[in-house]
Short mmCIF file of C-alpha atoms and ligand atoms in Angstrom, two decimals:
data_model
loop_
_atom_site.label_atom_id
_atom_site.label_comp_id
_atom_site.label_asym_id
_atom_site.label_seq_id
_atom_site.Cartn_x
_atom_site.Cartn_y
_atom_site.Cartn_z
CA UNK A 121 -60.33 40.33 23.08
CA UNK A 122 -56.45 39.57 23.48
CA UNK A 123 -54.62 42.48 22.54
CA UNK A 124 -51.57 40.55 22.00
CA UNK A 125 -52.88 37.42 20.88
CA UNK A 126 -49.68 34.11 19.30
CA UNK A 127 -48.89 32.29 16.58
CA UNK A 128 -50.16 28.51 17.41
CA UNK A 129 -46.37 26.83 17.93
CA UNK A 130 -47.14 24.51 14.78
CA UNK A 131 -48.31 27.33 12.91
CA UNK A 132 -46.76 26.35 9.27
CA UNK A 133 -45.07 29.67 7.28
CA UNK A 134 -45.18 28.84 4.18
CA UNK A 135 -44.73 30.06 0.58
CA UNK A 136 -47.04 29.34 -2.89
CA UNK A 137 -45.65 28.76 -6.50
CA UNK A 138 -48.05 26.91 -9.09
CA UNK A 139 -46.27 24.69 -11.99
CA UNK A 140 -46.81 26.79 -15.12
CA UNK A 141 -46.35 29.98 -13.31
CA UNK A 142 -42.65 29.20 -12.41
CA UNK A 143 -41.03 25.63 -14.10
CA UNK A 144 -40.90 26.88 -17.38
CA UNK A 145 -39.87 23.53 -19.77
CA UNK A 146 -43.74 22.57 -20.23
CA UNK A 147 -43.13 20.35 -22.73
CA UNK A 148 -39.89 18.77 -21.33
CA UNK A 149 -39.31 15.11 -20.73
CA UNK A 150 -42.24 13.62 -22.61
CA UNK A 151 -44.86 16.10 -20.88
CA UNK A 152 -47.60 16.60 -22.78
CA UNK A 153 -48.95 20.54 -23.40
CA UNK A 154 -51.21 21.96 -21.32
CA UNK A 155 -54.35 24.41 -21.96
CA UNK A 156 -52.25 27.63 -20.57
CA UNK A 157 -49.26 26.71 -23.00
CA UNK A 158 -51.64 26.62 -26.18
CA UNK A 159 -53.26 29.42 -24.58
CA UNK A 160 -50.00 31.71 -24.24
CA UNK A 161 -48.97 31.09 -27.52
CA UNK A 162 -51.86 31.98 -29.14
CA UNK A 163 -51.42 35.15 -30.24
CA UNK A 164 -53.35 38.51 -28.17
CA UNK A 165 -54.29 36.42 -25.34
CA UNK A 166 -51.18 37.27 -22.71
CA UNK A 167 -49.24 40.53 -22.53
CA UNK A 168 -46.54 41.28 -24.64
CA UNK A 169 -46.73 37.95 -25.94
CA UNK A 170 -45.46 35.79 -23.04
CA UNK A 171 -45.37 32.66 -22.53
CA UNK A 172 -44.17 29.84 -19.67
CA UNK A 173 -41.79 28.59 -22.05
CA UNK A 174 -38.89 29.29 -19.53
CA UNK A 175 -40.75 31.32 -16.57
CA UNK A 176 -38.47 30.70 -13.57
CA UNK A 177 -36.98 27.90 -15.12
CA UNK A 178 -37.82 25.88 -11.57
CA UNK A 179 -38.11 22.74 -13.42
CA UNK A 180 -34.07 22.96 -13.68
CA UNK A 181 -33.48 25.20 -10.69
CA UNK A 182 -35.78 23.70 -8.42
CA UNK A 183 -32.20 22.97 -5.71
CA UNK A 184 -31.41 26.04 -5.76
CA UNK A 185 -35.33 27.68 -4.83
CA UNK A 186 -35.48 25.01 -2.22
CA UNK A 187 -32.07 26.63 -0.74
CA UNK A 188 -33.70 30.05 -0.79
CA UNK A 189 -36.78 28.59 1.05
CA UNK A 190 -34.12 27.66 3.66
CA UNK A 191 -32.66 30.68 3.82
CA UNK A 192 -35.94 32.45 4.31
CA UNK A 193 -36.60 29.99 7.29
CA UNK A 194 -39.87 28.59 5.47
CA UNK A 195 -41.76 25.57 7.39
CA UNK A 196 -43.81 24.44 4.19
CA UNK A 197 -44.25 25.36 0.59
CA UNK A 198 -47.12 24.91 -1.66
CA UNK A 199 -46.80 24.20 -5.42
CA UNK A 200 -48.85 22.56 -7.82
CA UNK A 201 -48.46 19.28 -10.15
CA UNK A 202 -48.59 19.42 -13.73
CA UNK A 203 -51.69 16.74 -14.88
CA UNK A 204 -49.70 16.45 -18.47
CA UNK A 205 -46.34 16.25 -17.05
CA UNK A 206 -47.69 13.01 -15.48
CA UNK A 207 -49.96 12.73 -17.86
CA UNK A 208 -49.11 13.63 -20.97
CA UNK A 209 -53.10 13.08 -22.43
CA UNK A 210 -54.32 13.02 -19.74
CA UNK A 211 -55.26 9.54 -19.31
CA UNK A 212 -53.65 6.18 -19.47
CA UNK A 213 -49.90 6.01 -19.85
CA UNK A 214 -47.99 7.50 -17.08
CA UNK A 215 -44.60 9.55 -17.86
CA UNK A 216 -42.20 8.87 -15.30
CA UNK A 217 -39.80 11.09 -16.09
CA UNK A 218 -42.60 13.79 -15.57
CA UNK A 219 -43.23 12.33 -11.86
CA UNK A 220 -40.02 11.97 -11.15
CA UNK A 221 -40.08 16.03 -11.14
CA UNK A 222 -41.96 16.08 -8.06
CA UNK A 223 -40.70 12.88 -6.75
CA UNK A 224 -37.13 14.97 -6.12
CA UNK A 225 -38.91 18.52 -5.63
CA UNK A 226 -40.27 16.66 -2.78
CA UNK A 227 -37.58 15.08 -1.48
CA UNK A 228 -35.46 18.18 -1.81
CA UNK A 229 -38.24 19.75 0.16
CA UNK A 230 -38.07 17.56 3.12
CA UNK A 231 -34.50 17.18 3.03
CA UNK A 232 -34.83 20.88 4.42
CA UNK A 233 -37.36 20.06 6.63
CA UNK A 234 -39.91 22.15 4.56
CA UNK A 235 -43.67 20.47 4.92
CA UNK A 236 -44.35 20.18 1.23
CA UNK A 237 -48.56 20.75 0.24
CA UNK A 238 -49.52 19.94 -3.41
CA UNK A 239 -52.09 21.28 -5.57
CA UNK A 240 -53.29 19.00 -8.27
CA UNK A 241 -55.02 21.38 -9.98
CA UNK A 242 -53.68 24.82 -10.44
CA UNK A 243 -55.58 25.70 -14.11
CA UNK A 244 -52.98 23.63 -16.30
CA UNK A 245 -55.65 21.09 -17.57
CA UNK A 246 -53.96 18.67 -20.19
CA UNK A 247 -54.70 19.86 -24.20
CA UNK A 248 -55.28 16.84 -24.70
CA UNK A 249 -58.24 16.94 -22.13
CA UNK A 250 -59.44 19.87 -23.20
CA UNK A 251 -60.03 18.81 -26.74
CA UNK A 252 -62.41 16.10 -25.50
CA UNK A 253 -64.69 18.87 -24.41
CA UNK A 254 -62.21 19.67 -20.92
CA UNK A 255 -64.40 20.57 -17.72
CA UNK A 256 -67.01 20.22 -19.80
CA UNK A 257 -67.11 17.00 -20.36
CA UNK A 258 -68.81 15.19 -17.18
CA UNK A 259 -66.19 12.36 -18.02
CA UNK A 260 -63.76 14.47 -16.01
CA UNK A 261 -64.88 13.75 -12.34
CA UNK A 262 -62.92 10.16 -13.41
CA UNK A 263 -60.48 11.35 -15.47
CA UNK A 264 -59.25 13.92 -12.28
CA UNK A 265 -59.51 10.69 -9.87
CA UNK A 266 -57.10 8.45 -11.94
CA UNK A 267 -54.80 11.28 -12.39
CA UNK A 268 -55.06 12.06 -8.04
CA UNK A 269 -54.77 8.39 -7.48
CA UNK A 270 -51.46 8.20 -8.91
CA UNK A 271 -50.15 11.08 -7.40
CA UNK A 272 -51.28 9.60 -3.99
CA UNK A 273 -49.48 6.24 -4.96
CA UNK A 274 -46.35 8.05 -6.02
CA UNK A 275 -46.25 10.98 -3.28
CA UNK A 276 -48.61 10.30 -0.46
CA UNK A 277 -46.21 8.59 1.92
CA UNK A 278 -44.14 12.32 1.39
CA UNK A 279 -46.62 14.73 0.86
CA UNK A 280 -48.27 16.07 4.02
CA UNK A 281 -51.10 18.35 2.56
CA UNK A 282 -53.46 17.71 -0.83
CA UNK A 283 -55.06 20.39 -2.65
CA UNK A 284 -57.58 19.21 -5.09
CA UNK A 285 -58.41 22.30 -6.74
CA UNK A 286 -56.82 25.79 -6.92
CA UNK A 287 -59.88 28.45 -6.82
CA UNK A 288 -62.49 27.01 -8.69
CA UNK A 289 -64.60 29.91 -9.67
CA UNK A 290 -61.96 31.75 -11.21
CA UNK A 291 -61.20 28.81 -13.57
CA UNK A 292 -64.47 28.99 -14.75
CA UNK A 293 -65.44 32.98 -14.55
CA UNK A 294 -61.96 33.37 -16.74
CA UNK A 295 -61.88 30.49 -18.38
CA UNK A 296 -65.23 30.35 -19.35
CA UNK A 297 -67.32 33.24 -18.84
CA UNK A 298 -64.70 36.08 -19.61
CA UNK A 299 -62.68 34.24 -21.64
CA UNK A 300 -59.38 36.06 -19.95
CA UNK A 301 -57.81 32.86 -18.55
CA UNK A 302 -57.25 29.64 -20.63
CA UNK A 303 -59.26 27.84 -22.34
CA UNK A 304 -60.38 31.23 -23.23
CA UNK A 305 -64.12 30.50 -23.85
CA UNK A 306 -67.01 33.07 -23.44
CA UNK A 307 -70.49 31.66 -22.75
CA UNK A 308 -73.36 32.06 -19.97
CA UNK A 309 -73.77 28.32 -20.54
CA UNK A 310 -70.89 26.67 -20.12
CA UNK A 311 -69.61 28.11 -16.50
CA UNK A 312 -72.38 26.46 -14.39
CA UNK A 313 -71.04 23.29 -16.22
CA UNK A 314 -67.33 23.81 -15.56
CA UNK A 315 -68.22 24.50 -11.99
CA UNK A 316 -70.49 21.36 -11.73
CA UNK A 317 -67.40 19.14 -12.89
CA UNK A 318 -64.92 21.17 -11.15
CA UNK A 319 -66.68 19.72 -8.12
CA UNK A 320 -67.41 16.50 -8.61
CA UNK A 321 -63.80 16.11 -9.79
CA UNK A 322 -62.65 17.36 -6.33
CA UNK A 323 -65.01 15.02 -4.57
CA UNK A 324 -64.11 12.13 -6.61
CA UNK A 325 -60.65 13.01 -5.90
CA UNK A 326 -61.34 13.04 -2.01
CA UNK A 327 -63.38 9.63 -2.05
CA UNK A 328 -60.68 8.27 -3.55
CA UNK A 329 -58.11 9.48 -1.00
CA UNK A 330 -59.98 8.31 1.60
CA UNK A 331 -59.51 4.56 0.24
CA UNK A 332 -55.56 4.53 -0.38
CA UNK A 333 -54.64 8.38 1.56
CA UNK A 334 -53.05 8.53 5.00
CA UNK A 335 -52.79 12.50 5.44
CA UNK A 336 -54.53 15.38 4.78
CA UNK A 337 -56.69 16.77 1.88
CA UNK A 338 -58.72 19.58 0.77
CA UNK A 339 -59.15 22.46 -1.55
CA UNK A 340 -58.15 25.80 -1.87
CA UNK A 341 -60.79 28.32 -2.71
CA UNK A 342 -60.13 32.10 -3.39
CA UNK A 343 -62.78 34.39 -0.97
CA UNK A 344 -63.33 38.05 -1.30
CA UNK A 345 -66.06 39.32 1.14
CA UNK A 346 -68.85 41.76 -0.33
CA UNK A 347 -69.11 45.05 1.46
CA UNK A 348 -72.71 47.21 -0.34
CA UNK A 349 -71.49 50.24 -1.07
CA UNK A 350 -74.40 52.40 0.31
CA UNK A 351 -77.18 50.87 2.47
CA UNK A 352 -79.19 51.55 -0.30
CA UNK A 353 -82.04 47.91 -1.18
CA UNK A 354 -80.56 48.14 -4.50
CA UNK A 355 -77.08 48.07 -3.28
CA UNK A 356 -77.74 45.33 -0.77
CA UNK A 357 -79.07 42.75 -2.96
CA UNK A 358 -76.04 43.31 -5.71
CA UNK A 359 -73.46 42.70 -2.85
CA UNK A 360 -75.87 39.35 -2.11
CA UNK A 361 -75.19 38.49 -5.54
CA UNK A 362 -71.90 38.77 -6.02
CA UNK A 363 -71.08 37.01 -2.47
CA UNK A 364 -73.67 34.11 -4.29
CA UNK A 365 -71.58 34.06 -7.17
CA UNK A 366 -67.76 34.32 -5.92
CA UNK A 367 -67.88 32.68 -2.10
CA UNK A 368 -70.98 30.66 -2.11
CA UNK A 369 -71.17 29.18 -5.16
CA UNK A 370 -68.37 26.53 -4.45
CA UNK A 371 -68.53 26.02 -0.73
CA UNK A 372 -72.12 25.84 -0.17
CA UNK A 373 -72.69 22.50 -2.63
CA UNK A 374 -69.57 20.96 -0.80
CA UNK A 375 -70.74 21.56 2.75
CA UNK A 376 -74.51 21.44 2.25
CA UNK A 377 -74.80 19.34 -0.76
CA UNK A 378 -76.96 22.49 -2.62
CA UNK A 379 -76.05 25.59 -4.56
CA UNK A 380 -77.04 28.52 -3.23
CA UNK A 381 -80.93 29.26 -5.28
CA UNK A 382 -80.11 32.91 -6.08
CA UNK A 383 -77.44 31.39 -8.96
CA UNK A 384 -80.50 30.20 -10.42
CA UNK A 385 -82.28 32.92 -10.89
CA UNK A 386 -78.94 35.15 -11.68
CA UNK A 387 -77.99 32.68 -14.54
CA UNK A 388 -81.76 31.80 -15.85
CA UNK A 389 -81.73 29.59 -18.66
CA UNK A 390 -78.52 29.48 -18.85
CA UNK A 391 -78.59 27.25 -15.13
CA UNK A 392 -78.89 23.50 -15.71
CA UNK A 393 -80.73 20.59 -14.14
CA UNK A 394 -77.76 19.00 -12.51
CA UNK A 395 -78.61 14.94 -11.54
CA UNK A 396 -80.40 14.98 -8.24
CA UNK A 397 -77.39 12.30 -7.23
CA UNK A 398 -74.44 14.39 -7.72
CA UNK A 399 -75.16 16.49 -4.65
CA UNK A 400 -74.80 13.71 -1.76
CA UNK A 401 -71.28 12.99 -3.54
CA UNK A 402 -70.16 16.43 -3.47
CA UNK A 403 -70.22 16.34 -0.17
CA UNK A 404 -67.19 15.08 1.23
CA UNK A 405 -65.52 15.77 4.29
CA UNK A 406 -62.37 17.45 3.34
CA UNK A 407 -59.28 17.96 6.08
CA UNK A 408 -59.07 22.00 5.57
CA UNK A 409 -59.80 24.50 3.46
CA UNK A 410 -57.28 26.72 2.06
CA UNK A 411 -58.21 30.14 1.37
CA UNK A 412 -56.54 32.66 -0.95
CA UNK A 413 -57.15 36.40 -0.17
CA UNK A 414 -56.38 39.42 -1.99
CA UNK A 415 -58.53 41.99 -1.88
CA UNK A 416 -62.52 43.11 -0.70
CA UNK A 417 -65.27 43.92 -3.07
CA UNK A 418 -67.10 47.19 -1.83
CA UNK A 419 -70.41 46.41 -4.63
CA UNK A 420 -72.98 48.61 -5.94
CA UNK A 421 -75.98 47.89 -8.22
CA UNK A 422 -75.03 47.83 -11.77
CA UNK A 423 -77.74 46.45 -13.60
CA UNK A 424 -75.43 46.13 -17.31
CA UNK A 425 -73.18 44.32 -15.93
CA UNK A 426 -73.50 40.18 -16.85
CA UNK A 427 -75.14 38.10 -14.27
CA UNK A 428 -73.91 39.57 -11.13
CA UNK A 429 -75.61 43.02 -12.33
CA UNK A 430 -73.36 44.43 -9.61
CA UNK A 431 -69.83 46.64 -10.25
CA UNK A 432 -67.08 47.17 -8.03
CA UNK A 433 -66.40 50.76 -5.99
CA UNK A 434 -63.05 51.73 -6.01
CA UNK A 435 -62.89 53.50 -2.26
CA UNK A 436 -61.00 56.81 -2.79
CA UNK A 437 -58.84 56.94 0.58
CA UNK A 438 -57.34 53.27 -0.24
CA UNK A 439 -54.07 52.12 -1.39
CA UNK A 440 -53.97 49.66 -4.75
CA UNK A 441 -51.47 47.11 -5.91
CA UNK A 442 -50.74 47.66 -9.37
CA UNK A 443 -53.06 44.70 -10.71
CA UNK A 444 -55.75 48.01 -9.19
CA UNK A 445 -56.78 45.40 -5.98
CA UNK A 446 -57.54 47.50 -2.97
CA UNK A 447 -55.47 46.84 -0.04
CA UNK A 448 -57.81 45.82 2.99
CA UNK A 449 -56.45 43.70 5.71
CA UNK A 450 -59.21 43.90 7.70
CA UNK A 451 -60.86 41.85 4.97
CA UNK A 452 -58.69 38.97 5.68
CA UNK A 453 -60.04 39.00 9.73
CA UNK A 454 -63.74 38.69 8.39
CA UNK A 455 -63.54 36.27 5.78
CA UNK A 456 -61.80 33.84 7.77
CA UNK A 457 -64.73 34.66 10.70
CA UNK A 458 -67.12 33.98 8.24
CA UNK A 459 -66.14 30.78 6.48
CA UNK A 460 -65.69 29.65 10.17
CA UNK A 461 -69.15 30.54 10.99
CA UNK A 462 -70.96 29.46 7.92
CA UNK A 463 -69.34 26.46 7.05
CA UNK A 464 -68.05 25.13 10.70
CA UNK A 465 -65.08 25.60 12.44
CA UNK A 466 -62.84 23.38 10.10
CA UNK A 467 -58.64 23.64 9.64
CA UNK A 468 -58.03 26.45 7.65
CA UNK A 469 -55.12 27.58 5.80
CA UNK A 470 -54.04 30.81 4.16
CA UNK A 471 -52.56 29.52 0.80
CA UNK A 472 -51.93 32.53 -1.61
CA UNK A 473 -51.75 36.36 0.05
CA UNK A 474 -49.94 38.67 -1.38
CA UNK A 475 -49.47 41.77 -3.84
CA UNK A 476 -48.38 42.78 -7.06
CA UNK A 477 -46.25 46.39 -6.78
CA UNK A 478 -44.15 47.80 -8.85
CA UNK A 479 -40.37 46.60 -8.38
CA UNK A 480 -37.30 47.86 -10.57
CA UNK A 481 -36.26 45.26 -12.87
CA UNK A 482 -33.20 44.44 -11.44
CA UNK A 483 -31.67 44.63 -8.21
CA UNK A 484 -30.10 47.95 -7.05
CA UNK A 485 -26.66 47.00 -5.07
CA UNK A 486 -27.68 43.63 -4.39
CA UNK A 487 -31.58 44.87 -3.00
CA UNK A 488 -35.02 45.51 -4.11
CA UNK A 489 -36.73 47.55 -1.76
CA UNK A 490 -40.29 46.46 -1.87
CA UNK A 491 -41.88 48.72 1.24
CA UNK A 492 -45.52 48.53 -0.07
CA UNK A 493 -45.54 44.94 -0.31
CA UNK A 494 -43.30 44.57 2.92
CA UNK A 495 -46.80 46.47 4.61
CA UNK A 496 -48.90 44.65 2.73
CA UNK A 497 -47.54 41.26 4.63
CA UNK A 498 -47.09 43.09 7.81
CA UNK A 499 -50.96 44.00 8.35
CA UNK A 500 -52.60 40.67 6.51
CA UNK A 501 -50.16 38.58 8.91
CA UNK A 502 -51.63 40.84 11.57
CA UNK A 503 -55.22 40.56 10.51
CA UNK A 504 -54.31 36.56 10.23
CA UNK A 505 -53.44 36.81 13.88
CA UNK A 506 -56.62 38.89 15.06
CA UNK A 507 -58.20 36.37 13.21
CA UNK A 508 -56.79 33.14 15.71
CA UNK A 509 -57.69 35.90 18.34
CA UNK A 510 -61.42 35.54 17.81
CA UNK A 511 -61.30 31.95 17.87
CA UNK A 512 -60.93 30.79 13.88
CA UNK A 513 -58.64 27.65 13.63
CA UNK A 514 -55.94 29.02 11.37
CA UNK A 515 -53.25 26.52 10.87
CA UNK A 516 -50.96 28.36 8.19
CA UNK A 517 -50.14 31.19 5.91
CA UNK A 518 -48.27 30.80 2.72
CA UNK A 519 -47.61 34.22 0.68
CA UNK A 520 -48.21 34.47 -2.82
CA UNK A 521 -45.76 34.36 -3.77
CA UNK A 522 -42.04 32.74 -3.15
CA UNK A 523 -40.82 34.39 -6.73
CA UNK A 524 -41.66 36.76 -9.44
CA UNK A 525 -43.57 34.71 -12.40
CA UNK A 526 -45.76 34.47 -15.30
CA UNK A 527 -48.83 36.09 -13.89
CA UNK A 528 -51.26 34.27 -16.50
CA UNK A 529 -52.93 36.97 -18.32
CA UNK A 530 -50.16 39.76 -17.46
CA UNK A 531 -47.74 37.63 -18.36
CA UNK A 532 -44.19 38.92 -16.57
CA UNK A 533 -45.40 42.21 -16.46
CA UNK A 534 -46.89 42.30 -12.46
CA UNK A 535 -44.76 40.97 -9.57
CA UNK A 536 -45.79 38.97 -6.75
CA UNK A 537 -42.46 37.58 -5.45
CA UNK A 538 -41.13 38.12 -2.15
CA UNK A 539 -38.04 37.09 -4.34
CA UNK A 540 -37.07 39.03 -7.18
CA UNK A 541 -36.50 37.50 -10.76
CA UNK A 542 -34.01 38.45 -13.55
CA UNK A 543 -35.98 37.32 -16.22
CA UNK A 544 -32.86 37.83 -18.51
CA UNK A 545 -29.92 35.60 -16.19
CA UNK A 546 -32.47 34.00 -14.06
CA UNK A 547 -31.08 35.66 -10.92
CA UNK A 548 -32.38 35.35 -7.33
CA UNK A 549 -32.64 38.14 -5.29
CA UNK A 550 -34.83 38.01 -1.63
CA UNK A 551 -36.83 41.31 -1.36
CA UNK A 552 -37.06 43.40 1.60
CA UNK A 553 -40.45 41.72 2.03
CA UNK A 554 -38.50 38.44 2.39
CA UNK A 555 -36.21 39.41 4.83
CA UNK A 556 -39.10 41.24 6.90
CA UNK A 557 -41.14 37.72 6.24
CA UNK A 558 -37.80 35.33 7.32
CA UNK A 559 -37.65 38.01 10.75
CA UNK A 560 -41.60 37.22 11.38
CA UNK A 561 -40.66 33.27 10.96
CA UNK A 562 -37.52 33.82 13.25
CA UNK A 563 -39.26 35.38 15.88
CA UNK A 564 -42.50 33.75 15.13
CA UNK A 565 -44.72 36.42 14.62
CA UNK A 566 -43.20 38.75 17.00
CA UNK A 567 -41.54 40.69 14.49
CA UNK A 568 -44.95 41.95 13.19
CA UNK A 569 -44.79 44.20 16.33
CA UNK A 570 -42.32 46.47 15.41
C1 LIG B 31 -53.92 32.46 -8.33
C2 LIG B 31 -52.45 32.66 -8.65
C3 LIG B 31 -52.24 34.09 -9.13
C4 LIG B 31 -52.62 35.02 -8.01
C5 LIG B 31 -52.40 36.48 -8.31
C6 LIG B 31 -54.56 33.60 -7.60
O1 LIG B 31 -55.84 33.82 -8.12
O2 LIG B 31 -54.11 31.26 -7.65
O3 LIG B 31 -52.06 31.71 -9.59
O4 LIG B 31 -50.95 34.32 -9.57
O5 LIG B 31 -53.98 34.86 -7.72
O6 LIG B 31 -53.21 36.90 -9.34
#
């Protein structure tokens, strides 16, 4: 193994911000509202009552974040499209002013010679959508297609990188299984449905790419490898389980056209007959695949818990971010082995790493000392790099996440940034973790040495 193995030259270093998590204005311009903004203002579902009424107010700031990219020495930057900015029901008539948002976001972006990758999809499904029965409704697959059609028209001869979808199974384990995450439903029904149309949405949205797109696309799925807590059979099969239900569930239909047979049994009646014709469709080629990485899952047998029947072990010697996710970069070097291994060796990207720790509110003498996340970065960039060692085709890494912002069900209360937010004057202010990241661009990667 190379002890001291690069950075490919191209490598892209890149940041990730998702449209209702920092714009703020949802309903500005026309836009229509969106599932999280009914969601947030419903009261009890997010933290103290917060909403993405203002957030980072991006939508009107946007110049000004693209300068701090700059300033950080980012190559590319990943956000996400509002569907009802564009849409404001969905469907049918276009809002221009809403596009025109991204149309200059994007511009901006390039003008700095930052490689701009969109998400389509990052859990902001139009109300109006969602009131025809949302992912649901098997009407969707075409509904998501119109919507990624004209967002290739309008942005594909600009826009480098396509996401379809941002993470999948979470939408539907929060959305509809927990009921944490917008729309806020809990049922053992409805989430093999939402997953089914989550998927055929993506793949109608890459068929349709492939007719009218001249770049890259594919979709970003969140991964979090299962360690069994003991060697125990009990043990073993839980920590099959919940690998079934978190990493396989998504990628397995859209690589071998099947889901994997243990969901079956896990969800029982509750698991539909899906059309025997859906499957070849799902399986489109896609470009890459973006992964998101937080955290492990060391898993023991737990048979009262729902459908997994398998808990999580907190290990005592580790180190947690304050959302309680255990920090284990090693992680990050295995699941990007695996995915290569299982699924082929395809273009990957890292596109969301990063941690939640506490910060002071405001800056102290113009800084925010951040040393936790600062090693946080340090050792998943390394673990990244060990990764490329062993022979994965890792093309990027964008760190979750460029600023503070309305983290969904915590509302402002947990920090991602490797900028700080004033969420009362709006201020910017980079983090030690961004200056540490902008030295790792400088010096491309050599900077994790030290
Ligand atoms: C999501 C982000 C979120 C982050 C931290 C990911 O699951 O894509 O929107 O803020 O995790 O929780």
């Amino acid at each position: 193994m190379n002890p001291n193995p690069e950075f490919p030259a191209d490598f892209l270093w890149g940041a990730a911000t998702a449209a209702y998590q920092v714009e703020g204005s949802p309903l500005a311009d026309g836009a229509g509202a969106s599932i999280w903004h009914r969601f947030s203002h419903t009261p009890g579902r997010v933290a103290n009552g917060d909403t993405g009424d203002v957030a980072c107010d991006h939508y009107n700031r946007y110049q000004a974040d693209v300068k701090l990219m700059r300033q950080l020495g980012l190559t590319a930057y990943r956000f996400s499209i509002s569907w009802s900015r564009v849409l404001p029901d969905g469907t049918g008539q276009i809002n221009h002013d809403g596009l025109d948002f991204y149309r200059r976001l994007v511009d901006e972006l390039l003008e700095s010679g930052i490689k701009p990758m969109a998400t389509l999809y990052h859990w902001d499904l139009p109300a109006a959508l969602d009131d025809r029965g949302g992912w649901l409704n098997r009407d969707i697959a075409d509904w998501f297609a119109d919507y990624a059609r004209i967002m290739f028209e309008a942005l594909d001869d600009r826009v480098a990188m396509w996401a379809t979808l941002n993470e999948p199974w979470v939408v539907t384990d929060g959305g509809y299984l927990h009921g944490v995450l917008a729309p806020g439903h809990r049922s053992l029904f409805e989430p093999p449905l939402a997953t089914h149309n989550l998927l055929r949405s993506h793949a109608a949205a890459v068929a349709a790419y492939r007719t009218m797109g001249k770049n890259q696309i594919g979709i970003v799925v969140n991964l979090e490898p299962k360690y069994a807590a003991t060697q125990n059979r009990e043990d073993l099969e839980a920590t099959v389980r919940a690998d079934v239900y978190m990493n396989r569930q998504v990628l397995d239909p859209l690589f071998f056209g099947e889901y994997p047979p243990e969901l079956g049994q896990m969800f029982g009646p509750a698991w539909p007959r899906f059309p025997e014709e859906d499957f070849a469709l799902l399986r489109q080629p896609v470009d890459f695949i973006g992964i998101n990485y937080y955290k492990r899952g060391v898993t023991a047998n737990d048979p009262d818990v729902l459908l997994e029947r398998a808990k999580r072990i907190a290990p005592p010697r580790s180190t947690y971010t304050s959302t309680d996710w255990e920090v284990c970069p090693e992680a990050l070097t295995d699941i990007l082995l695996w995915v290569t291994e299982r699924y082929g060796k395809i273009p990957l990207y890292i596109t969301e790493n990063g941690a939640a720790f506490y910060d002071p509110p405001t800056a102290i003498n113009g800084r925010v000392e951040d040393p936790l996340r600062l090693d946080y970065l340090r050792t998943h960039l390394l673990a990244a790099r060990q990764a490329i060692a062993q022979g994965v085709d890792l093309r990027g890494y964008f760190v979750w996440s460029l600023l503070d912002n309305f983290e969904w069900a915590h509302g402002y209360s947990k920090r991602f940034g490797i900028v700080h937010v004033d969420y009362t004057t709006q201020a910017r202010t980079i983090k030690d973790s961004g200056k540490f990241y902008a030295e790792v661009i400088r010096s491309a990667g050599r900077a994790l040495q030290k």
